């Protein structure tokens, strides 16, 4: 079993749609959680840190369920510019090792 | 401008010819890390460094070396490159790995081909 697993995708959605990404992690001692966005052939960029109580940044909402070892990202009112690969990232208790999920590709179409 | 720089951006080399990929950050970050990205496998951590002279192995360290003699620089060394090290490499840094919500800043990537 992979340490961090994401929906395989790709997701194809129309503009304005709401889309949800899911991620599960296997190490219950994991400490920190993030969502990154990666455009084709570009470097990953931090989208959001995921707080224990959940957090929102504009159209983006992240949730963490430690009991189920599950992280989610919700994008509301999708834009064409949201088309990218979304990466779920988990850091271990010591904070040193970082595990990336394989990513979920999103295509937003007009 | 706050950034992580990598050089070279593209490199084609032959098996066994030692090479170094440089990484530098201008944000005074303590933590730096190297990753490789391969199709279907995602990003995998090669080595990381918590501070000057402190480094440790990630998930795929075989065939790589690193050093951290200065806070801003974290070079990746391939002593004897092999074709299975053909990949896209990213360097990243963050303020401190003890701050739970600090994400990492990534360099633009180095595309390495070993023939």
Coordinates of N, CA and C in Angstrom, one line a residue:
Chain A
X1 N 0.8 -1.2 0.0 CA 0.0 0.0 0.0 C 0.9 1.2 0.0
X2 N 0.6 2.2 -0.8 CA 1.3 3.4 -0.9 C 1.1 4.3 0.4
X3 N 2.1 5.0 0.8 CA 2.0 5.8 2.0 C 0.9 6.9 1.8
X4 N 0.9 7.5 0.7 CA -0.1 8.6 0.4 C -0.8 8.2 -0.9
X5 N -2.1 8.1 -0.9 CA -2.9 7.7 -2.1 C -3.9 8.7 -2.4
X6 N -4.0 9.0 -3.7 CA -4.9 10.0 -4.2 C -5.8 9.4 -5.3
X7 N -7.0 10.0 -5.5 CA -7.8 9.6 -6.7 C -6.9 9.6 -7.9
X8 N -7.0 8.6 -8.8 CA -6.2 8.5 -9.9 C -6.5 9.6 -11.0
X9 N -7.8 10.0 -11.1 CA -8.1 11.0 -12.1 C -8.0 10.4 -13.5
X10 N -8.0 11.2 -14.5 CA -8.2 12.7 -14.4 C -9.6 13.1 -14.2
X11 N -9.8 14.3 -13.7 CA -11.2 14.8 -13.5 C -11.4 15.8 -14.7
X12 N -12.5 15.7 -15.4 CA -12.9 16.6 -16.4 C -14.1 17.3 -16.0
X13 N -14.1 18.6 -15.8 CA -15.3 19.3 -15.2 C -15.5 20.6 -16.1
X14 N -16.7 21.1 -16.1 CA -17.0 22.4 -16.8 C -16.7 23.5 -15.9
X15 N -16.4 24.7 -16.5 CA -16.2 25.9 -15.7 C -17.4 26.0 -14.7
X16 N -17.1 26.5 -13.5 CA -18.2 26.8 -12.5 C -18.5 25.6 -11.7
X17 N -18.0 24.4 -12.0 CA -18.3 23.2 -11.2 C -17.6 23.2 -9.9
X18 N -18.1 22.4 -9.0 CA -17.4 22.1 -7.8 C -16.7 20.7 -7.9
X19 N -15.4 20.7 -7.5 CA -14.7 19.4 -7.6 C -14.0 19.1 -6.3
X20 N -14.0 17.8 -5.9 CA -13.4 17.4 -4.7 C -12.3 16.4 -4.9
X21 N -11.2 16.6 -4.3 CA -10.1 15.7 -4.3 C -9.9 15.0 -3.0
X22 N -9.6 13.7 -3.0 CA -9.4 13.0 -1.8 C -8.1 12.4 -1.7
X23 N -7.6 12.2 -0.5 CA -6.3 11.7 -0.2 C -6.3 10.9 1.1
X24 N -5.6 9.7 1.1 CA -5.5 9.0 2.3 C -4.0 8.7 2.6
X25 N -3.7 8.7 3.9 CA -2.3 8.4 4.2 C -2.2 7.3 5.2
X26 N -1.1 6.6 5.2 CA -1.0 5.3 6.0 C -0.4 5.5 7.4
X27 N 0.5 6.5 7.5 CA 1.2 6.7 8.8 C 0.4 7.5 9.8
X28 N -0.2 6.9 10.8 CA -1.0 7.6 11.7 C -0.3 8.7 12.5
X29 N 1.0 8.6 12.5 CA 1.8 9.6 13.3 C 2.2 10.8 12.4
X30 N 1.7 10.9 11.2 CA 2.0 12.0 10.3 C 1.6 13.3 11.0
X31 N 2.4 14.3 10.7 CA 2.2 15.6 11.5 C 1.6 16.7 10.7
X32 N 2.0 16.9 9.4 CA 1.7 18.0 8.7 C 1.2 17.6 7.3
X33 N 0.2 18.4 6.8 CA -0.5 18.1 5.6 C -0.6 19.3 4.7
X34 N -0.5 19.0 3.4 CA -0.5 20.2 2.4 C -1.1 19.7 1.1
X35 N -1.6 20.7 0.4 CA -2.0 20.5 -1.0 C -1.1 21.4 -1.8
X36 N -0.5 20.8 -2.9 CA 0.3 21.6 -3.8 C -0.4 21.5 -5.2
X37 N -0.1 22.4 -6.0 CA -0.6 22.4 -7.4 C 0.7 22.4 -8.3
X38 N 0.6 21.6 -9.4 CA 1.7 21.5 -10.3 C 1.2 21.6 -11.7
X39 N 1.6 22.6 -12.4 CA 1.3 22.8 -13.9 C 2.3 21.9 -14.7
X40 N 1.9 21.6 -15.9 CA 2.7 20.7 -16.7 C 4.2 21.2 -16.8
X41 N 5.1 20.3 -16.5 CA 6.5 20.5 -16.6 C 7.0 21.7 -15.7
X42 N 6.2 22.1 -14.7 CA 6.6 23.1 -13.8 C 6.9 22.6 -12.4
X43 N 7.4 23.5 -11.6 CA 7.6 23.0 -10.2 C 6.3 23.1 -9.4
X44 N 6.2 22.2 -8.4 CA 5.0 22.2 -7.5 C 5.0 23.6 -6.8
X45 N 3.8 24.1 -6.5 CA 3.6 25.3 -5.8 C 2.6 25.0 -4.6
X46 N 2.9 25.5 -3.5 CA 2.0 25.3 -2.3 C 0.7 26.0 -2.6
X47 N -0.4 25.2 -2.4 CA -1.7 25.8 -2.6 C -2.3 26.1 -1.2
X48 N -2.2 25.1 -0.3 CA -2.7 25.3 1.1 C -2.1 24.3 2.0
X49 N -1.8 24.8 3.2 CA -1.5 23.9 4.3 C -2.9 23.5 4.9
X50 N -2.9 22.3 5.5 CA -4.2 21.8 6.0 C -4.2 21.8 7.5
X51 N -5.0 22.6 8.1 CA -5.1 22.7 9.5 C -6.0 21.6 10.1
X52 N -5.8 21.3 11.3 CA -6.6 20.2 12.0 C -8.1 20.6 11.9
X53 N -8.4 21.8 12.0 CA -9.9 22.3 12.1 C -10.4 22.5 10.7
X54 N -9.6 22.3 9.7 CA -10.0 22.6 8.3 C -9.8 24.1 8.1
X55 N -9.6 24.5 6.8 CA -9.4 25.9 6.5 C -9.8 26.2 5.1
X56 N -10.0 27.4 4.8 CA -10.6 27.9 3.6 C -9.7 29.0 3.1
X57 N -9.6 29.1 1.8 CA -8.9 30.2 1.1 C -9.6 30.5 -0.2
X58 N -10.5 31.5 -0.1 CA -11.2 31.8 -1.3 C -12.1 30.6 -1.8
X59 N -11.9 30.2 -3.0 CA -12.7 29.1 -3.5 C -12.2 27.7 -3.0
X60 N -11.2 27.7 -2.3 CA -10.5 26.4 -1.9 C -10.8 26.1 -0.4
X61 N -11.2 24.8 -0.1 CA -11.4 24.4 1.2 C -10.7 23.1 1.5
X62 N -9.9 23.0 2.5 CA -9.2 21.8 2.8 C -9.7 21.3 4.2
X63 N -9.8 19.9 4.2 CA -10.3 19.3 5.5 C -9.3 18.2 5.8
X64 N -9.2 17.9 7.1 CA -8.3 16.8 7.6 C -9.2 16.0 8.6
X65 N -9.1 14.7 8.4 CA -9.7 13.8 9.4 C -8.7 12.8 9.8
X66 N -8.1 13.1 11.0 CA -7.0 12.3 11.5 C -7.5 10.9 11.9
X67 N -8.7 10.7 12.4 CA -9.2 9.4 12.7 C -9.2 8.5 11.5
X68 N -9.7 9.0 10.4 CA -9.8 8.2 9.2 C -8.5 8.4 8.3
X69 N -7.6 9.2 8.7 CA -6.3 9.4 8.0 C -6.7 9.8 6.5
X70 N -7.4 10.9 6.4 CA -8.0 11.3 5.2 C -7.9 12.9 5.1
X71 N -7.5 13.3 3.9 CA -7.5 14.8 3.6 C -8.3 15.0 2.3
X72 N -8.9 16.2 2.3 CA -9.7 16.5 1.1 C -9.4 17.9 0.7
X73 N -9.6 18.2 -0.6 CA -9.6 19.6 -1.1 C -10.8 19.8 -2.0
X74 N -11.5 20.8 -1.7 CA -12.7 21.2 -2.5 C -12.4 22.5 -3.2
X75 N -12.7 22.5 -4.5 CA -12.6 23.7 -5.3 C -14.0 24.0 -5.8
X76 N -14.4 25.2 -5.4 CA -15.7 25.7 -5.9 C -15.6 26.6 -7.1
X77 N -16.6 26.7 -7.9 CA -16.6 27.7 -9.0 C -15.4 27.5 -9.8
X78 N -15.1 26.4 -10.3 CA -13.9 26.1 -11.1 C -13.6 27.0 -12.2
X79 N -12.4 27.4 -12.4 CA -11.9 28.3 -13.5 C -11.0 27.5 -14.4
X80 N -10.9 28.0 -15.6 CA -10.0 27.3 -16.6 C -8.6 27.3 -16.0
X81 N -8.2 28.3 -15.3 CA -6.9 28.4 -14.8 C -6.6 27.4 -13.6
X82 N -7.7 26.7 -13.2 CA -7.5 25.7 -12.1 C -7.0 24.4 -12.7
X83 N -7.0 24.3 -14.0 CA -6.5 23.1 -14.7 C -5.0 22.9 -14.3
X84 N -4.8 21.7 -13.7 CA -3.4 21.4 -13.2 C -3.5 20.0 -12.5
X85 N -2.3 19.6 -12.0 CA -2.3 18.4 -11.2 C -2.2 18.8 -9.7
X86 N -3.1 18.2 -8.9 CA -3.1 18.5 -7.5 C -2.5 17.4 -6.7
X87 N -1.5 17.8 -5.8 CA -0.7 16.9 -5.1 C -1.0 17.0 -3.6
X88 N -1.2 15.8 -3.0 CA -1.4 15.7 -1.6 C -0.1 15.4 -1.0
X89 N 0.3 16.1 0.1 CA 1.6 16.0 0.7 C 1.5 15.8 2.2
X90 N 2.3 14.8 2.7 CA 2.3 14.5 4.1 C 3.7 14.5 4.7
X91 N 3.9 15.1 5.8 CA 5.2 15.1 6.5 C 5.1 14.3 7.7
X92 N 6.2 13.6 8.1 CA 6.1 12.7 9.2 C 6.3 13.5 10.6
X93 N 6.2 12.7 11.6 CA 6.2 13.3 13.0 C 7.4 14.1 13.2
X94 N 8.6 13.7 12.8 CA 9.8 14.4 13.0 C 9.8 15.7 12.1
X95 N 9.0 15.7 11.1 CA 8.9 16.8 10.2 C 10.0 16.8 9.1
X96 N 10.7 15.7 9.0 CA 11.8 15.8 8.1 C 11.5 15.1 6.7
X97 N 10.9 13.9 6.8 CA 10.6 13.2 5.6 C 9.2 13.7 5.0
X98 N 9.2 13.8 3.7 CA 8.0 14.3 3.0 C 7.6 13.3 2.0
X99 N 6.3 13.0 2.0 CA 5.8 12.0 1.1 C 4.7 12.7 0.2
X100 N 4.9 12.6 -1.1 CA 3.9 13.1 -2.1 C 3.0 12.0 -2.6
X101 N 1.8 12.4 -2.7 CA 0.9 11.5 -3.5 C 1.2 11.6 -5.0
X102 N 0.7 10.7 -5.8 CA 1.0 10.7 -7.2 C 0.3 11.8 -8.0
X103 N -0.7 12.4 -7.3 CA -1.3 13.6 -7.9 C -2.6 13.2 -8.7
X104 N -3.5 14.2 -8.8 CA -4.8 14.0 -9.5 C -4.8 15.1 -10.5
X105 N -5.0 14.8 -11.8 CA -5.0 15.8 -12.9 C -6.4 16.3 -13.0
X106 N -6.6 17.6 -13.1 CA -7.8 18.3 -13.3 C -7.8 19.1 -14.6
X107 N -8.9 18.8 -15.4 CA -9.1 19.6 -16.6 C -10.4 20.4 -16.4
X108 N -10.3 21.7 -16.5 CA -11.6 22.5 -16.5 C -11.8 23.0 -17.9
X109 N -13.0 22.8 -18.4 CA -13.3 23.1 -19.8 C -14.4 24.2 -19.8
X110 N -14.3 25.0 -20.8 CA -15.3 26.1 -21.0 C -16.6 25.5 -21.5
Chain B
X1 N 14.0 39.1 -5.1 CA 12.9 38.2 -5.2 C 13.2 36.9 -4.5
X2 N 12.4 36.4 -3.6 CA 12.6 35.1 -2.9 C 12.5 34.0 -3.9
X3 N 13.5 33.1 -4.0 CA 13.5 32.1 -4.9 C 14.5 31.0 -4.6
X4 N 14.2 29.8 -5.2 CA 15.1 28.7 -5.2 C 15.6 28.5 -6.7
X5 N 16.9 28.5 -6.9 CA 17.5 28.4 -8.2 C 18.2 27.0 -8.3
X6 N 18.1 26.5 -9.5 CA 18.8 25.2 -9.8 C 19.6 25.4 -11.1
X7 N 20.7 24.7 -11.2 CA 21.5 24.7 -12.4 C 22.2 23.4 -12.6
X8 N 22.3 22.9 -13.8 CA 21.6 23.4 -15.0 C 20.2 23.1 -15.0
X9 N 19.4 23.6 -15.9 CA 18.0 23.3 -16.1 C 17.8 22.1 -16.9
X10 N 18.7 21.9 -17.9 CA 18.7 20.7 -18.7 C 20.1 20.1 -18.8
X11 N 20.2 18.8 -18.8 CA 21.5 18.2 -18.9 C 21.4 16.8 -19.5
X12 N 22.1 16.6 -20.6 CA 22.3 15.3 -21.2 C 23.7 14.8 -21.0
X13 N 23.9 13.6 -20.4 CA 25.2 13.1 -20.1 C 25.3 11.6 -20.4
X14 N 26.5 11.1 -20.2 CA 26.7 9.7 -20.4 C 26.9 8.9 -19.1
X15 N 26.6 7.7 -19.2 CA 26.8 6.8 -18.0 C 28.2 6.9 -17.4
X16 N 28.2 7.1 -16.1 CA 29.5 7.1 -15.4 C 30.2 8.4 -15.3
X17 N 29.7 9.5 -16.0 CA 30.4 10.8 -15.9 C 29.8 11.6 -14.8
X18 N 30.6 11.8 -13.7 CA 30.2 12.5 -12.5 C 29.6 13.9 -12.9
X19 N 28.5 14.2 -12.2 CA 27.9 15.5 -12.4 C 27.3 16.0 -11.1
X20 N 27.2 17.3 -11.0 CA 26.6 18.0 -9.9 C 25.5 19.0 -10.3
X21 N 24.4 18.9 -9.7 CA 23.3 19.8 -9.9 C 23.3 20.8 -8.7
X22 N 23.4 22.1 -8.9 CA 23.4 23.0 -7.8 C 22.0 23.5 -7.5
X23 N 21.9 23.8 -6.2 CA 20.6 24.4 -5.7 C 21.0 25.5 -4.7
X24 N 20.3 26.6 -4.9 CA 20.6 27.7 -4.0 C 19.3 28.5 -3.6
X25 N 19.2 28.9 -2.4 CA 18.0 29.6 -2.0 C 18.4 30.9 -1.3
X26 N 17.6 32.0 -1.5 CA 18.0 33.3 -0.9 C 17.0 33.7 0.2
X27 N 16.4 32.7 0.9 CA 15.4 33.0 1.9 C 15.8 32.7 3.3
X28 N 17.1 32.3 3.4 CA 17.7 31.9 4.7 C 16.9 30.8 5.4
X29 N 16.5 29.9 4.5 CA 15.7 28.7 5.0 C 16.7 27.7 5.6
X30 N 16.2 27.0 6.7 CA 17.0 26.0 7.3 C 16.9 24.7 6.6
X31 N 15.7 24.3 6.1 CA 15.5 23.0 5.6 C 15.5 23.1 4.1
X32 N 16.3 22.1 3.5 CA 16.3 21.9 2.0 C 16.2 20.5 1.7
X33 N 15.8 20.2 0.5 CA 15.5 18.8 0.1 C 15.6 18.6 -1.4
X34 N 15.9 17.4 -1.8 CA 15.9 17.1 -3.2 C 14.9 16.0 -3.5
X35 N 14.2 16.1 -4.6 CA 13.2 15.2 -5.1 C 13.5 14.8 -6.5
X36 N 13.0 13.6 -6.9 CA 13.0 13.3 -8.3 C 11.5 13.0 -8.7
X37 N 11.2 13.3 -9.9 CA 9.8 13.0 -10.4 C 9.8 12.2 -11.6
X38 N 9.1 11.1 -11.6 CA 9.1 10.2 -12.7 C 7.6 9.9 -13.0
X39 N 7.3 9.7 -14.3 CA 5.9 9.4 -14.6 C 5.4 8.2 -13.9
X40 N 4.2 8.4 -13.3 CA 3.5 7.3 -12.6 C 4.0 7.0 -11.2
X41 N 5.1 7.7 -10.8 CA 5.7 7.5 -9.5 C 5.6 8.7 -8.6
X42 N 5.3 9.9 -9.3 CA 5.2 11.1 -8.5 C 6.6 11.6 -8.0
X43 N 6.5 12.5 -7.1 CA 7.8 13.0 -6.5 C 8.2 12.1 -5.4
X44 N 9.5 11.8 -5.4 CA 10.1 11.0 -4.3 C 11.3 11.7 -3.7
X45 N 11.4 11.7 -2.4 CA 12.5 12.4 -1.7 C 13.8 11.7 -1.8
X46 N 14.8 12.4 -2.2 CA 16.1 11.7 -2.3 C 17.0 11.9 -1.0
X47 N 17.2 13.2 -0.7 CA 17.9 13.6 0.5 C 17.3 14.9 1.1
X48 N 17.5 15.1 2.3 CA 17.0 16.4 2.9 C 18.1 16.8 3.9
X49 N 18.0 18.1 4.2 CA 19.0 18.7 5.2 C 18.2 19.6 6.1
X50 N 18.4 19.4 7.4 CA 17.7 20.2 8.4 C 18.5 21.5 8.7
X51 N 19.8 21.5 8.4 CA 20.6 22.7 8.6 C 22.0 22.4 8.1
X52 N 22.9 23.4 8.2 CA 24.2 23.2 7.8 C 24.9 22.0 8.4
X53 N 25.5 21.2 7.6 CA 26.2 19.9 8.0 C 25.3 18.9 8.5
X54 N 24.0 19.0 8.4 CA 23.0 18.0 8.8 C 22.2 17.5 7.7
X55 N 22.4 16.3 7.2 CA 21.7 15.7 6.1 C 21.2 14.3 6.4
X56 N 20.2 13.9 5.7 CA 19.7 12.5 5.9 C 19.0 12.0 4.7
X57 N 18.9 10.7 4.6 CA 18.4 10.0 3.4 C 16.8 10.1 3.4
X58 N 16.3 10.3 2.1 CA 14.9 10.2 1.9 C 14.6 8.8 1.5
X59 N 13.6 8.7 0.6 CA 13.1 7.3 0.2 C 14.0 6.7 -0.9
X60 N 14.7 7.5 -1.7 CA 15.4 6.9 -2.8 C 16.8 7.5 -2.9
X61 N 17.7 7.3 -1.9 CA 19.0 8.0 -1.9 C 20.1 7.3 -2.7
X62 N 19.8 6.0 -3.1 CA 20.9 5.2 -3.8 C 21.4 5.9 -5.0
X63 N 22.7 6.1 -5.2 CA 23.3 6.6 -6.3 C 23.5 8.2 -6.3
X64 N 23.1 8.7 -5.1 CA 23.2 10.2 -5.0 C 24.0 10.5 -3.7
X65 N 24.6 11.7 -3.7 CA 25.2 12.3 -2.6 C 24.8 13.7 -2.5
X66 N 24.9 14.3 -1.2 CA 24.6 15.7 -1.0 C 25.6 16.2 0.0
X67 N 25.7 17.5 0.0 CA 26.4 18.2 1.1 C 25.7 19.5 1.4
X68 N 25.9 20.0 2.7 CA 25.3 21.3 3.1 C 26.4 22.0 3.9
X69 N 27.3 22.6 3.2 CA 28.4 23.4 3.8 C 28.0 24.8 4.1
X70 N 27.0 25.3 3.4 CA 26.5 26.7 3.6 C 25.0 26.6 3.7
X71 N 24.4 27.5 4.4 CA 22.9 27.4 4.5 C 22.2 27.6 3.2
X72 N 22.7 28.4 2.3 CA 21.9 28.7 1.1 C 22.1 27.6 0.0
X73 N 23.1 26.8 0.1 CA 23.4 25.8 -1.0 C 23.2 24.4 -0.6
X74 N 22.7 23.6 -1.5 CA 22.5 22.2 -1.3 C 22.7 21.4 -2.6
X75 N 23.9 21.2 -3.0 CA 24.1 20.5 -4.3 C 23.8 19.0 -4.2
X76 N 23.4 18.5 -5.4 CA 23.1 17.1 -5.5 C 24.2 16.5 -6.5
X77 N 24.8 15.5 -6.0 CA 26.0 14.9 -6.7 C 25.6 13.5 -7.2
X78 N 25.9 13.2 -8.5 CA 25.7 11.9 -9.0 C 27.2 11.4 -9.4
X79 N 27.7 10.6 -8.6 CA 29.1 10.2 -8.7 C 29.3 9.4 -10.0
X80 N 28.4 8.5 -10.3 CA 28.4 7.6 -11.5 C 27.0 7.4 -12.0
X81 N 26.5 8.4 -12.8 CA 25.2 8.4 -13.2 C 24.8 7.2 -14.1
X82 N 23.6 6.7 -14.0 CA 23.2 5.5 -14.8 C 21.8 5.9 -15.4
X83 N 21.5 5.2 -16.5 CA 20.2 5.6 -17.2 C 19.0 5.6 -16.3
X84 N 18.9 4.8 -15.2 CA 17.8 4.8 -14.4 C 17.7 6.1 -13.5
X85 N 18.7 6.9 -13.6 CA 18.6 8.2 -12.9 C 18.1 9.4 -13.9
X86 N 17.8 9.0 -15.1 CA 17.1 9.9 -16.0 C 15.8 10.3 -15.3
X87 N 15.6 11.6 -15.1 CA 14.4 12.1 -14.3 C 14.4 13.6 -14.3
X88 N 13.3 14.1 -13.7 CA 13.2 15.5 -13.5 C 13.4 15.7 -12.0
X89 N 14.4 16.6 -11.7 CA 14.8 16.8 -10.3 C 14.4 18.1 -9.8
X90 N 13.9 18.2 -8.6 CA 13.5 19.4 -8.0 C 14.2 19.6 -6.6
X91 N 14.7 20.8 -6.4 CA 15.2 21.2 -5.1 C 14.1 22.0 -4.4
X92 N 14.0 21.9 -3.1 CA 13.0 22.7 -2.4 C 13.6 23.2 -1.0
X93 N 13.0 24.2 -0.5 CA 13.4 24.7 0.8 C 12.2 25.2 1.6
X94 N 12.4 25.2 2.9 CA 11.4 25.8 3.8 C 12.0 26.4 5.0
X95 N 11.3 27.2 5.7 CA 11.9 28.0 6.8 C 12.4 27.1 7.9
X96 N 11.6 26.1 8.3 CA 12.1 25.2 9.3 C 11.1 24.0 9.3
X97 N 11.6 22.9 9.4 CA 10.7 21.7 9.3 C 10.0 21.5 10.7
X98 N 10.3 22.3 11.7 CA 9.6 22.2 12.9 C 8.4 23.1 13.0
X99 N 8.1 23.9 11.9 CA 6.9 24.7 11.9 C 5.9 23.9 11.0
X100 N 4.9 23.5 11.6 CA 4.0 22.5 11.0 C 3.4 22.9 9.7
X101 N 3.1 24.2 9.6 CA 2.3 24.6 8.4 C 3.2 25.3 7.4
X102 N 4.5 25.3 7.5 CA 5.4 25.9 6.5 C 5.5 24.9 5.3
X103 N 5.0 25.4 4.2 CA 5.2 24.6 3.0 C 6.6 24.8 2.4
X104 N 6.9 24.1 1.4 CA 8.2 24.2 0.7 C 8.1 25.0 -0.6
X105 N 9.2 25.7 -0.8 CA 9.4 26.4 -2.1 C 10.2 25.6 -3.0
X106 N 9.8 25.4 -4.2 CA 10.5 24.6 -5.1 C 11.3 25.4 -6.2
X107 N 12.4 24.8 -6.6 CA 13.1 25.4 -7.7 C 12.5 25.0 -9.0
X108 N 12.9 25.5 -10.1 CA 12.3 25.3 -11.4 C 12.5 23.9 -12.0
X109 N 13.4 23.1 -11.4 CA 13.6 21.7 -11.9 C 14.8 21.6 -12.8
X110 N 15.4 20.4 -12.8 CA 16.5 20.1 -13.7 C 16.1 18.8 -14.4
X111 N 16.1 18.9 -15.7 CA 15.7 17.6 -16.5 C 17.0 17.0 -16.9
X112 N 17.3 15.8 -16.3 CA 18.5 15.1 -16.6 C 18.2 13.8 -17.4
X113 N 19.0 13.7 -18.5 CA 19.0 12.5 -19.3 C 20.4 11.8 -19.2
X114 N 20.4 10.5 -18.9 CA 21.7 9.8 -18.8 C 21.6 8.7 -19.9
X115 N 22.5 8.8 -20.9 CA 22.5 7.8 -22.0 C 23.5 6.7 -21.8

